[in-house]
Amino acid sequence: MQKIILLVLGLWTIGAHGQFGKNCELRQLKINLFNPGIEYEMALGVNSTLDFRVAWQAAIEPASENPVEDYDFFPAITVQNRYYHNFNGRDRRGRQIYGNSGNYIAPSLAVFSPGSRLVDGVLVDGIHGYAGLVYGIQRSYNSGLSFSIDAGAGYYIGPFRGGIQPVVNLSIGWIVSEKRWCVGK
């Protein structure tokens, strides 16, 4: 009976280490410079995080006749559920996974609050946003420098005719605090 209990306890310990050992950061707070604002990323599972960003963000103007050519900076809240698919491979090759350095796929949701503005001769007022899917990379360095870029497509809604448009997010900044559970520093 003692052997069975020890075996179960040993397997549970190995499983627990596998559950949390590859999710590099339990939580981290970053200050972004390119899109001025703050970003908070917290672990949800083995290789999954929830990334929450409040920033003055560059974005397309979806109310425009040519939205991809017409962009501006808007106050925004962006939420992503990132799944990092290459932590194990990076760790095996001796590459750093500190600061959640890895490649990810994420459903992405953003809400922009630009206020009243004149677009193509028409007054547009109210918030707009998108829901979509992006693929991205994030790299963080021991100095605290961190950057991430992701791209994909999203369905935009707001005070205009909705539609599918490109989504690109770029964050460059510094990690100011972190709670680590990292095997890859």
CSV table of C-alpha atoms in Angstrom, one decimal:
chain,number,residue,atom,x,y,z
A,1,MET,CA,0.0,0.0,0.0
A,2,GLN,CA,2.8,2.4,0.8
A,3,LYS,CA,4.5,1.7,-2.5
A,4,ILE,CA,1.2,2.5,-4.3
A,5,ILE,CA,0.9,5.8,-2.4
A,6,LEU,CA,4.5,6.7,-3.1
A,7,LEU,CA,4.0,5.8,-6.8
A,8,VAL,CA,0.9,7.9,-7.1
A,9,LEU,CA,2.5,10.8,-5.2
A,10,GLY,CA,5.6,10.6,-7.5
A,11,LEU,CA,3.5,10.6,-10.6
A,12,TRP,CA,1.5,13.5,-9.3
A,13,THR,CA,4.7,15.5,-8.6
A,14,ILE,CA,6.0,14.8,-12.1
A,15,GLY,CA,2.7,15.8,-13.6
A,16,ALA,CA,2.5,19.0,-11.5
A,17,HIS,CA,6.0,20.0,-12.6
A,18,GLY,CA,5.0,19.3,-16.2
A,19,GLN,CA,1.9,21.5,-15.8
A,20,PHE,CA,3.8,24.5,-14.5
A,21,GLY,CA,7.4,24.1,-15.5
A,22,LYS,CA,7.0,25.2,-19.1
A,23,ASN,CA,4.7,28.2,-18.5
A,24,CYS,CA,7.6,30.5,-18.1
A,25,GLU,CA,6.0,33.5,-16.3
A,26,LEU,CA,3.1,33.2,-13.9
A,27,ARG,CA,2.5,37.0,-14.4
A,28,GLN,CA,4.4,39.9,-15.7
A,29,LEU,CA,3.8,43.7,-16.1
A,30,LYS,CA,5.2,45.6,-19.0
A,31,ILE,CA,5.4,49.2,-20.0
A,32,ASN,CA,5.0,49.7,-23.8
A,33,LEU,CA,6.7,52.5,-25.7
A,34,PHE,CA,5.6,52.0,-29.3
A,35,ASN,CA,2.0,51.9,-28.4
A,36,PRO,CA,2.2,53.8,-25.1
A,37,GLY,CA,0.5,52.0,-22.3
A,38,ILE,CA,0.7,49.1,-20.0
A,39,GLU,CA,0.4,45.3,-20.5
A,40,TYR,CA,-0.3,42.5,-18.1
A,41,GLU,CA,0.3,38.9,-19.0
A,42,MET,CA,-0.7,36.0,-16.6
A,43,ALA,CA,-0.5,32.3,-16.9
A,44,LEU,CA,-3.6,30.3,-17.5
A,45,GLY,CA,-2.2,26.8,-18.1
A,46,VAL,CA,0.8,24.9,-19.3
A,47,ASN,CA,1.6,27.0,-22.4
A,48,SER,CA,-1.3,29.5,-22.3
A,49,THR,CA,-1.5,33.1,-21.0
A,50,LEU,CA,-4.0,35.9,-20.9
A,51,ASP,CA,-2.6,39.1,-22.2
A,52,PHE,CA,-4.4,42.4,-21.3
A,53,ARG,CA,-3.2,45.7,-22.8
A,54,VAL,CA,-4.4,49.3,-22.2
A,55,ALA,CA,-2.7,51.6,-24.7
A,56,TRP,CA,-2.8,54.5,-27.1
A,57,GLN,CA,-2.6,52.1,-30.1
A,58,ALA,CA,-2.0,52.4,-33.8
A,59,ALA,CA,-5.0,51.0,-35.7
A,60,ILE,CA,-6.7,51.1,-39.1
A,61,GLU,CA,-9.7,53.4,-39.6
A,62,PRO,CA,-12.4,50.8,-40.3
A,63,ALA,CA,-15.0,53.6,-41.2
A,64,SER,CA,-12.8,54.7,-44.1
A,65,GLU,CA,-13.3,53.7,-47.8
A,66,ASN,CA,-9.7,52.4,-47.7
A,67,PRO,CA,-9.2,51.3,-44.1
A,68,VAL,CA,-5.8,49.7,-44.6
A,69,GLU,CA,-4.4,53.0,-46.0
A,70,ASP,CA,-6.0,55.2,-43.4
A,71,TYR,CA,-4.8,54.6,-39.8
A,72,ASP,CA,-4.4,56.6,-36.6
A,73,PHE,CA,-3.6,56.2,-32.9
A,74,PHE,CA,-6.7,55.4,-30.7
A,75,PRO,CA,-7.1,54.6,-27.0
A,76,ALA,CA,-7.7,50.9,-26.8
A,77,ILE,CA,-8.1,47.9,-24.7
A,78,THR,CA,-6.8,44.6,-26.2
A,79,VAL,CA,-7.2,41.1,-24.7
A,80,GLN,CA,-5.5,37.9,-26.1
A,81,ASN,CA,-5.6,34.3,-24.9
A,82,ARG,CA,-2.1,33.3,-26.1
A,83,TYR,CA,-1.1,29.6,-26.7
A,84,TYR,CA,2.7,29.3,-27.0
A,85,HIS,CA,3.3,26.3,-29.1
A,86,ASN,CA,7.1,26.2,-29.2
A,87,PHE,CA,8.3,26.5,-25.6
A,88,ASN,CA,9.5,22.8,-25.5
A,89,GLY,CA,11.4,23.1,-28.8
A,90,ARG,CA,13.1,26.4,-27.8
A,91,ASP,CA,14.1,24.9,-24.4
A,92,ARG,CA,15.5,21.8,-26.1
A,93,ARG,CA,17.6,23.9,-28.5
A,94,GLY,CA,18.9,26.0,-25.6
A,95,ARG,CA,17.0,29.1,-26.5
A,96,GLN,CA,15.6,31.3,-23.8
A,97,ILE,CA,11.9,31.2,-22.9
A,98,TYR,CA,12.2,33.9,-20.2
A,99,GLY,CA,9.4,36.5,-20.4
A,100,ASN,CA,7.4,34.0,-22.4
A,101,SER,CA,9.8,34.2,-25.4
A,102,GLY,CA,8.0,32.0,-27.9
A,103,ASN,CA,5.6,31.9,-30.9
A,104,TYR,CA,1.9,31.9,-30.2
A,105,ILE,CA,-1.5,31.8,-31.7
A,106,ALA,CA,-4.3,33.8,-30.0
A,107,PRO,CA,-7.9,34.8,-30.3
A,108,SER,CA,-7.7,38.6,-30.0
A,109,LEU,CA,-10.4,41.1,-29.0
A,110,ALA,CA,-9.9,44.9,-29.0
A,111,VAL,CA,-12.1,47.9,-28.2
A,112,PHE,CA,-11.1,51.4,-29.5
A,113,SER,CA,-12.6,54.6,-28.1
A,114,PRO,CA,-11.5,57.3,-30.6
A,115,GLY,CA,-14.3,59.8,-30.0
A,116,SER,CA,-15.8,61.9,-32.7
A,117,ARG,CA,-13.8,62.2,-35.9
A,118,LEU,CA,-14.3,63.1,-39.6
A,119,VAL,CA,-13.7,60.2,-41.9
A,120,ASP,CA,-14.1,60.6,-45.7
A,121,GLY,CA,-16.3,63.7,-45.1
A,122,VAL,CA,-18.6,61.9,-42.7
A,123,LEU,CA,-18.8,62.5,-38.9
A,124,VAL,CA,-18.2,59.1,-37.1
A,125,ASP,CA,-18.8,58.9,-33.4
A,126,GLY,CA,-18.6,56.0,-31.0
A,127,ILE,CA,-16.5,53.1,-30.1
A,128,HIS,CA,-15.5,50.3,-32.4
A,129,GLY,CA,-13.6,47.0,-32.1
A,130,TYR,CA,-12.7,43.7,-33.6
A,131,ALA,CA,-12.6,40.0,-32.7
A,132,GLY,CA,-10.2,37.8,-34.6
A,133,LEU,CA,-7.3,35.4,-34.7
A,134,VAL,CA,-3.6,36.3,-34.8
A,135,TYR,CA,-0.3,34.5,-34.9
A,136,GLY,CA,2.7,36.2,-33.3
A,137,ILE,CA,6.1,36.1,-31.7
A,138,GLN,CA,7.3,37.5,-28.4
A,139,ARG,CA,10.9,37.9,-27.3
A,140,SER,CA,12.2,39.1,-23.9
A,141,TYR,CA,15.7,39.6,-22.8
A,142,ASN,CA,17.5,39.6,-19.4
A,143,SER,CA,17.8,43.4,-19.6
A,144,GLY,CA,14.0,43.5,-19.4
A,145,LEU,CA,13.5,44.6,-23.0
A,146,SER,CA,10.5,42.9,-24.5
A,147,PHE,CA,8.8,43.0,-27.9
A,148,SER,CA,6.0,41.2,-29.5
A,149,ILE,CA,4.4,41.3,-32.9
A,150,ASP,CA,1.3,39.5,-34.2
A,151,ALA,CA,-0.8,39.6,-37.3
A,152,GLY,CA,-4.0,38.1,-38.5
A,153,ALA,CA,-7.6,39.0,-39.3
A,154,GLY,CA,-10.5,40.3,-37.4
A,155,TYR,CA,-14.2,41.2,-37.9
A,156,TYR,CA,-14.6,44.9,-37.1
A,157,ILE,CA,-17.8,46.3,-35.7
A,158,GLY,CA,-18.9,49.8,-34.8
A,159,PRO,CA,-20.7,52.9,-36.2
A,160,PHE,CA,-20.0,51.7,-39.8
A,161,ARG,CA,-20.6,48.7,-42.0
A,162,GLY,CA,-18.7,45.8,-40.4
A,163,GLY,CA,-16.3,43.5,-42.2
A,164,ILE,CA,-13.1,41.5,-42.0
A,165,GLN,CA,-9.9,43.5,-42.0
A,166,PRO,CA,-6.3,42.9,-41.1
A,167,VAL,CA,-5.1,43.0,-37.5
A,168,VAL,CA,-1.5,43.8,-36.6
A,169,ASN,CA,-0.2,44.5,-33.1
A,170,LEU,CA,3.3,45.6,-32.1
A,171,SER,CA,4.6,46.1,-28.6
A,172,ILE,CA,8.0,47.3,-27.6
A,173,GLY,CA,8.8,48.0,-24.0
A,174,TRP,CA,10.2,46.8,-20.7
A,175,ILE,CA,9.2,44.2,-18.2
A,176,VAL,CA,8.8,46.1,-14.9
A,177,SER,CA,7.7,43.2,-12.6
A,178,GLU,CA,7.4,39.5,-13.0
A,179,LYS,CA,6.5,36.4,-11.0
A,180,ARG,CA,8.7,33.7,-12.3
A,181,TRP,CA,8.3,30.0,-12.7
A,182,CYS,CA,10.7,29.5,-15.6
A,183,VAL,CA,13.0,26.7,-16.7
A,184,GLY,CA,14.5,28.6,-19.6
A,185,LYS,CA,16.5,31.6,-18.3
